[in-house]
XYZ file of C-alpha atoms in Angstrom:
382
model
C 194.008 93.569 51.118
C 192.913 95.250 54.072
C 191.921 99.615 53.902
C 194.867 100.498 55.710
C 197.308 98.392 54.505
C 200.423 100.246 52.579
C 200.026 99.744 48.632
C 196.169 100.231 49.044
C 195.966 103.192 46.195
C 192.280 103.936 47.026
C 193.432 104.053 51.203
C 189.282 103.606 51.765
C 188.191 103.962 55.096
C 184.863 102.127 55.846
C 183.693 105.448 57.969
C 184.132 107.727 55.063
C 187.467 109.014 55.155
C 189.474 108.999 52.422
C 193.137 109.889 53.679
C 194.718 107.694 55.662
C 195.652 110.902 57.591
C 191.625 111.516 58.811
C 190.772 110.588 62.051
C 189.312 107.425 62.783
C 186.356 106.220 65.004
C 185.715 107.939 68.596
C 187.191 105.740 71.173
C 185.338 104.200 73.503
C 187.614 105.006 76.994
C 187.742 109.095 75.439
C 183.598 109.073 75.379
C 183.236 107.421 78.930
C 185.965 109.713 80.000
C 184.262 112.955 79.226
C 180.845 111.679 80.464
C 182.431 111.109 83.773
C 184.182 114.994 84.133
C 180.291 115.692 83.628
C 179.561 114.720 86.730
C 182.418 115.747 88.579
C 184.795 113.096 87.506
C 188.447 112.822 88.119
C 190.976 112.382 85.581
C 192.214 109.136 84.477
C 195.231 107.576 85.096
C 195.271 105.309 81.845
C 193.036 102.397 83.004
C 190.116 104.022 82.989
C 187.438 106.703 84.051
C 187.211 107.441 87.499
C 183.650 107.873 88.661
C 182.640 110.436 91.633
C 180.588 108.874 94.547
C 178.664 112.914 93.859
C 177.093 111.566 90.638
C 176.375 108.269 91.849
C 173.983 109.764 94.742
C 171.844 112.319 92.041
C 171.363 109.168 89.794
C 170.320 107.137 92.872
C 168.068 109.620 93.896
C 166.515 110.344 90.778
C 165.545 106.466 90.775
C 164.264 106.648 94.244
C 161.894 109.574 93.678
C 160.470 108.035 90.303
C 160.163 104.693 91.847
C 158.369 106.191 94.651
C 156.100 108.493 92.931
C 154.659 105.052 90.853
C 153.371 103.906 93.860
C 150.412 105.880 94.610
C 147.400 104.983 92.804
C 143.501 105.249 93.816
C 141.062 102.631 94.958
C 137.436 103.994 94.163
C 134.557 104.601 96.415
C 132.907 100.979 94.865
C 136.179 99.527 95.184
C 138.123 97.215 97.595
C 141.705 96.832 96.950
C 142.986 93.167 97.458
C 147.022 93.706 98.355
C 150.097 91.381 97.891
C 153.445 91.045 98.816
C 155.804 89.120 96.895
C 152.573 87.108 95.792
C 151.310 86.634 99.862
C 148.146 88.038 100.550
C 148.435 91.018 103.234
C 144.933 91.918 103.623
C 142.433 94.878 101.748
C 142.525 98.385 100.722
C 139.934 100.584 101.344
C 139.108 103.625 98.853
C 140.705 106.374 98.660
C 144.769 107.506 97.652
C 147.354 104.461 98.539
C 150.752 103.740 97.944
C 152.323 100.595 97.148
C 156.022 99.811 96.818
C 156.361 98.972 92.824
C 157.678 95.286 92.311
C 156.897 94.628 95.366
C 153.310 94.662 96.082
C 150.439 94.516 93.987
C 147.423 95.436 94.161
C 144.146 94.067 92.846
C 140.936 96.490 92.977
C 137.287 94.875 93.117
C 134.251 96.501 92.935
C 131.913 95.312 95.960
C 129.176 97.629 95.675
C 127.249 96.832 92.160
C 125.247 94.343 91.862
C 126.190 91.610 89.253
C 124.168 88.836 87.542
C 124.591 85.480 86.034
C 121.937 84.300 83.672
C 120.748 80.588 83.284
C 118.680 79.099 80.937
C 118.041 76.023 78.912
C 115.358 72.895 78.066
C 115.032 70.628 81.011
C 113.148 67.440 82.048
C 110.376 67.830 84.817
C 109.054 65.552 87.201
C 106.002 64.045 84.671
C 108.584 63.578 81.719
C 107.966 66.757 79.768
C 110.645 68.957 78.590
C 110.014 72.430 79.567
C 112.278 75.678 78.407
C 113.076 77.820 81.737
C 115.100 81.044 82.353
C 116.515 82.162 85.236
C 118.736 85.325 86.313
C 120.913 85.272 89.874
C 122.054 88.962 90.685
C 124.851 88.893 93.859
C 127.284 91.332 95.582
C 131.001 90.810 96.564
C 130.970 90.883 99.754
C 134.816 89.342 100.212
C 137.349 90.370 97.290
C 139.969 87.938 98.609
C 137.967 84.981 98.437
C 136.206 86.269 94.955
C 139.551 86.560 93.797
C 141.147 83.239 95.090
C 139.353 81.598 96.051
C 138.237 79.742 92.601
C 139.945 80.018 89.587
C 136.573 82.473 88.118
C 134.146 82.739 90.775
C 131.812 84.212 87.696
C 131.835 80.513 86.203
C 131.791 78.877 89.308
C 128.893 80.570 90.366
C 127.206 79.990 86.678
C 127.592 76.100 86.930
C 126.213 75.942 90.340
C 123.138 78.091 89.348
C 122.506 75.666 85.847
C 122.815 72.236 88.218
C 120.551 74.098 91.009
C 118.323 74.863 88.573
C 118.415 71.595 86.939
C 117.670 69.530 90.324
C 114.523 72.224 91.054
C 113.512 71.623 87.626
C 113.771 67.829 87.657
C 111.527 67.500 90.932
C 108.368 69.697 89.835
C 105.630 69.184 87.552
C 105.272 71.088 84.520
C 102.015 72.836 85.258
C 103.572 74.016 88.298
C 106.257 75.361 86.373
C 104.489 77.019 83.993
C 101.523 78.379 86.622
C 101.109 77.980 90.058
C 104.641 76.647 91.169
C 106.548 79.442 89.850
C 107.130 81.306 93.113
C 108.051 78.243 95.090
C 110.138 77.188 92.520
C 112.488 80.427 92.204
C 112.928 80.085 96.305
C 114.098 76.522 96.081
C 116.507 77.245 93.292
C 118.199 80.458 95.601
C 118.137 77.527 98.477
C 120.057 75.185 95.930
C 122.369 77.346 94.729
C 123.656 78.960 98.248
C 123.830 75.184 99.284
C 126.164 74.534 96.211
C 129.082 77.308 96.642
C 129.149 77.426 100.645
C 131.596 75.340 100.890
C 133.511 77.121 97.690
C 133.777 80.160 99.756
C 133.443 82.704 96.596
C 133.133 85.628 98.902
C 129.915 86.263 96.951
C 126.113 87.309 98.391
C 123.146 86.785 96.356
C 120.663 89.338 96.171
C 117.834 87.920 94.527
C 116.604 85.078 92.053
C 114.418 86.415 89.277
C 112.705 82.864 87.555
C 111.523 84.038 84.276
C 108.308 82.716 82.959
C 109.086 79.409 81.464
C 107.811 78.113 78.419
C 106.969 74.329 76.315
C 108.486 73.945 73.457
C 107.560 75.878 70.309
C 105.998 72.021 69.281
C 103.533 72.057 71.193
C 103.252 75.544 72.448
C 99.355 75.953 71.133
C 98.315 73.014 73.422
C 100.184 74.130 76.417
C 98.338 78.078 75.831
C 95.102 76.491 75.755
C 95.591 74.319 79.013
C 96.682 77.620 80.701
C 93.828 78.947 79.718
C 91.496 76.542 80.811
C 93.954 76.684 84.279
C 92.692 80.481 84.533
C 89.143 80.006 84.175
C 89.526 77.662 86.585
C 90.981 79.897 88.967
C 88.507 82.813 87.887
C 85.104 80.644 88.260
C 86.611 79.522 92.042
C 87.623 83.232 92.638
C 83.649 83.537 91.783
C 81.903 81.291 93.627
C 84.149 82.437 96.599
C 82.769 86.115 95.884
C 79.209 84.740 95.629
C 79.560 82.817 98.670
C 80.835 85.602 101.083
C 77.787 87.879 99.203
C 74.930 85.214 100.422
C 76.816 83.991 103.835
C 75.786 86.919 105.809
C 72.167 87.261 104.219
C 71.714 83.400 104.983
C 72.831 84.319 108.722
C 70.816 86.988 108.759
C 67.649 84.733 107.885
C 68.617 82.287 110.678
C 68.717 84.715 113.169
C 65.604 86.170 112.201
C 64.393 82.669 112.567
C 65.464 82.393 115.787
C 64.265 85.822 117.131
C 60.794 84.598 115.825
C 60.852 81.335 117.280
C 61.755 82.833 120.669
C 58.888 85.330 120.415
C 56.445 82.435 119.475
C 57.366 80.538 122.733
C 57.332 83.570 124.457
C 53.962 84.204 123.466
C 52.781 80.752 123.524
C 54.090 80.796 127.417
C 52.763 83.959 128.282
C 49.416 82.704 126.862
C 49.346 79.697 128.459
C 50.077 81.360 132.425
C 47.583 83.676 131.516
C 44.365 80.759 130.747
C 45.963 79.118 133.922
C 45.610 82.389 135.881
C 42.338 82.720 134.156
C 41.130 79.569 135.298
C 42.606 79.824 138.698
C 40.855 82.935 139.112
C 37.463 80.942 137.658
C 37.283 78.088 139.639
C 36.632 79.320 143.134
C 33.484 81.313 141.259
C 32.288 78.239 140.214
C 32.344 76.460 143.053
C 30.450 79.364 144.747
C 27.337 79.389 141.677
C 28.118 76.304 139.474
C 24.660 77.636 137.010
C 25.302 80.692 136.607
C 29.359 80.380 135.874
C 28.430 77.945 133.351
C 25.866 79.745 132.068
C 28.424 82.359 131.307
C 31.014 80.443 129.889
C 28.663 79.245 127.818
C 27.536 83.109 126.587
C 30.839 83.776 126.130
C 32.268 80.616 124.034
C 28.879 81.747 121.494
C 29.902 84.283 121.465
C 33.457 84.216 120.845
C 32.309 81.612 117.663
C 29.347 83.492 116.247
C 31.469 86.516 116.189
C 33.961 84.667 113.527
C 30.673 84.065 110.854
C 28.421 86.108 108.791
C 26.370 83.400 108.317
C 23.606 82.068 110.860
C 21.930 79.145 110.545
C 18.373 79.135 112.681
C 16.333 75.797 113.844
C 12.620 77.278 113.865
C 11.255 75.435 116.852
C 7.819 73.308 116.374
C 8.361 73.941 112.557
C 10.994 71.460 111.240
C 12.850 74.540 108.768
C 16.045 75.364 109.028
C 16.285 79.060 108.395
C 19.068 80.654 106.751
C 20.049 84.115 108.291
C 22.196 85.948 105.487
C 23.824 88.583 107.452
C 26.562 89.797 105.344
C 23.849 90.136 102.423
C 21.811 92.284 105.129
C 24.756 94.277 106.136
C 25.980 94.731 102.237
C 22.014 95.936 102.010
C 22.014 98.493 104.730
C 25.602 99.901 103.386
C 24.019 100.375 100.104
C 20.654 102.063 101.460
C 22.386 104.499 103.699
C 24.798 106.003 100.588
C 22.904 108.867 98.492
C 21.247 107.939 95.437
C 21.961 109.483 92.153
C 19.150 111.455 90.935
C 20.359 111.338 86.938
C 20.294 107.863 87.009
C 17.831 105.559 84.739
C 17.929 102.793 86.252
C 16.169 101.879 89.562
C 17.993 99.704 91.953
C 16.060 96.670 93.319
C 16.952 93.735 95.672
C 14.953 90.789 97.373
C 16.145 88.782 99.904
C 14.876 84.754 99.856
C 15.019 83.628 104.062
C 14.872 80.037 102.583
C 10.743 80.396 102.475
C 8.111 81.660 100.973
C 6.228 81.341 104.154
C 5.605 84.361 106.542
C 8.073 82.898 109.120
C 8.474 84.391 112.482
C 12.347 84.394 113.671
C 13.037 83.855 116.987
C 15.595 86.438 118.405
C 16.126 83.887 121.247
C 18.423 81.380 120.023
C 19.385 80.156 123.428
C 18.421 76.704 124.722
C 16.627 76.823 127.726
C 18.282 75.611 130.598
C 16.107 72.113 130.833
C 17.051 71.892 127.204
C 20.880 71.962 128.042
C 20.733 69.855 130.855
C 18.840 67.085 128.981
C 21.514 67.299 125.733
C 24.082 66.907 128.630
């Protein structure tokens, strides 16, 4: 039986009223009705509210100025703005206060100014067949948000894969001592080389900035072998560093002797040649004298050559003539004699000082002063 059906004794109405003489619901065309006199609205004519083209205009305007206040936003001074229009690319926003139209355009801010990195790392097989554990860090700039943006799927990964297979190739085509010593340097510019190879033709819209090669490592296995041959790497280096030090210390003293050398040598021959025009002057000079007196000339050359040899000794040996003795003259004993006669005695002393002198005889023996051979003597030993 339905609530407001005659015979119903309760009469419930499923709003809450309970007299069938209550009012029932609001209706629908009464509520419309008065929110259209609200605005200005006519009045209806039975099928239904009349709306005013006044009220239609505020609420169109109020929708205009909200949509076009949510269209200004800010790029940041870091920042390029990458714009779109109905999903088509129509170019980049620099910083500062924009305005895009809302559903229309979108756009997607990226920061071009820091300076982003990718790390790398992992064990890897070297040219000799030894795994070595390397680490490597790739810091880059934006330098095109488009391309960053669209031009891969994630430039970040992209970028990440081409650094590990750069590093991989480098890696594989080295030695392991030149990884882990001398190498490292030419190593870290090779991988950069690889890696800008890999994404140019990606076009990521990406710069790199440096390549920072980490010092690599062997595995913890046999780490303590590995230490100790780059060890005995370093004293390598340090006993070359030192014989290079030692060498540039006696280089210039060794060139110093040689020129010394030389100096001397040229003064010898010098000398030697000096000397030599001088006993050829000498003799020029000579030889027209002896022609003039050949006895006397030689008579003194001969005074002179004595001369210049008895002058050398201290000892003098004397033929006595007639007597078959050979004297001995000591003259530095005579002169060592005369040196000790002519200093003063000391008065205090003891002792008395004596000294003989043997001449080789016991004999009074005359000495002839005249050493000289005689002229016929000469001529007859010639």
């Amino acid at each position: 039986m339905a609530w407001n059906e005659p015979g119903n004794k309760g009469n419930k109405d499923p709003w809450g009223n309970k007299s069938g003489n209550d009012k029932g619901p609001p209706d629908l065309d009464e509520v419309f009705r008065n929110f259209s006199k609200r605005f200005g609205g006519g009045k209806g004519n039975g099928n239904g509210p009349k709306v005013s083209s006044f009220g239609l205009i505020i609420v169109l305007g109020i929708a205009i100025v909200v949509w076009g206040l949510s269209g200004f936003y800010t790029v940041k001074e870091a920042e390029k703005g990458v714009a779109l229009r109905f999903g088509q690319y129509i170019g980049q926003v620099d910083p500062g206060l924009q305005w895009k139209a809302t559903f229309i355009d979108e756009v997607f801010p990226v920061n071009v100014s820091t300076v982003r990195s990718i790390p790398a790392s992992g064990s890897m097989l070297t040219a000799d067949e030894n795994v070595v554990l390397v680490e490597l860090d790739v810091q880059y700039r934006v330098t095109d948000a488009y391309n960053f943006l669209f031009s891969a799927v994630d430039a970040n990964a992209s970028l990440r894969e081409a650094t590990d297979s750069a590093l991989r190739y480098v890696v594989g085509h080295n030695k392991m001592d030149d990884i882990l010593t001398t190498g490292r340097d030419q190593i870290r510019r090779d991988t950069w080389a690889e890696v800008e190879r890999i994404i140019e033709p990606y076009k990521l819209g990406i710069n790199i900035v440096d390549v920072n090669f980490l010092p690599a490592r062997p595995p913890e296995e046999v780490k303590n072998a590995f230490d100790d041959a780059i060890s005995a790497q370093e004293d390598e280096q340090r006993f070359i560093r030192e014989a290079e030090a030692y060498a540039r210390a006696i280089e210039p003293k060794a060139r110093g002797q040689v020129q010394r050398m030389e100096q001397q040598a040229n003064a010898y021959k010098q000398r030697e040649i000096l000397e030599a025009r001088g006993k050829v002057a000498s003799f020029e000079l000579l030889l027209p004298e002896y022609q003039l007196a050949p006895e006397v000339t030689r008579e003194r050359l001969y005074l002179d050559a004595m001369q210049e040899v008895m002058s050398g000794t201290s000892k003098v040996l004397l033929d006595a003539k007639n007597s078959g003795n050979m004297m001995y003259l000591p003259l530095d004993k005579l002169m060592q004699k005369n040196q000790a006669d002519s200093k003063p005695r000391n008065v205090s002393s003891n002792s008395t000082t004596s000294s003989s002198t043997n001449y080789g005889s016991s004999s009074n023996t005359s000495i002839p002063l005249d050493t000289r051979p005689t002229r016929g003597e000469r001529q007859g030993r010639n």
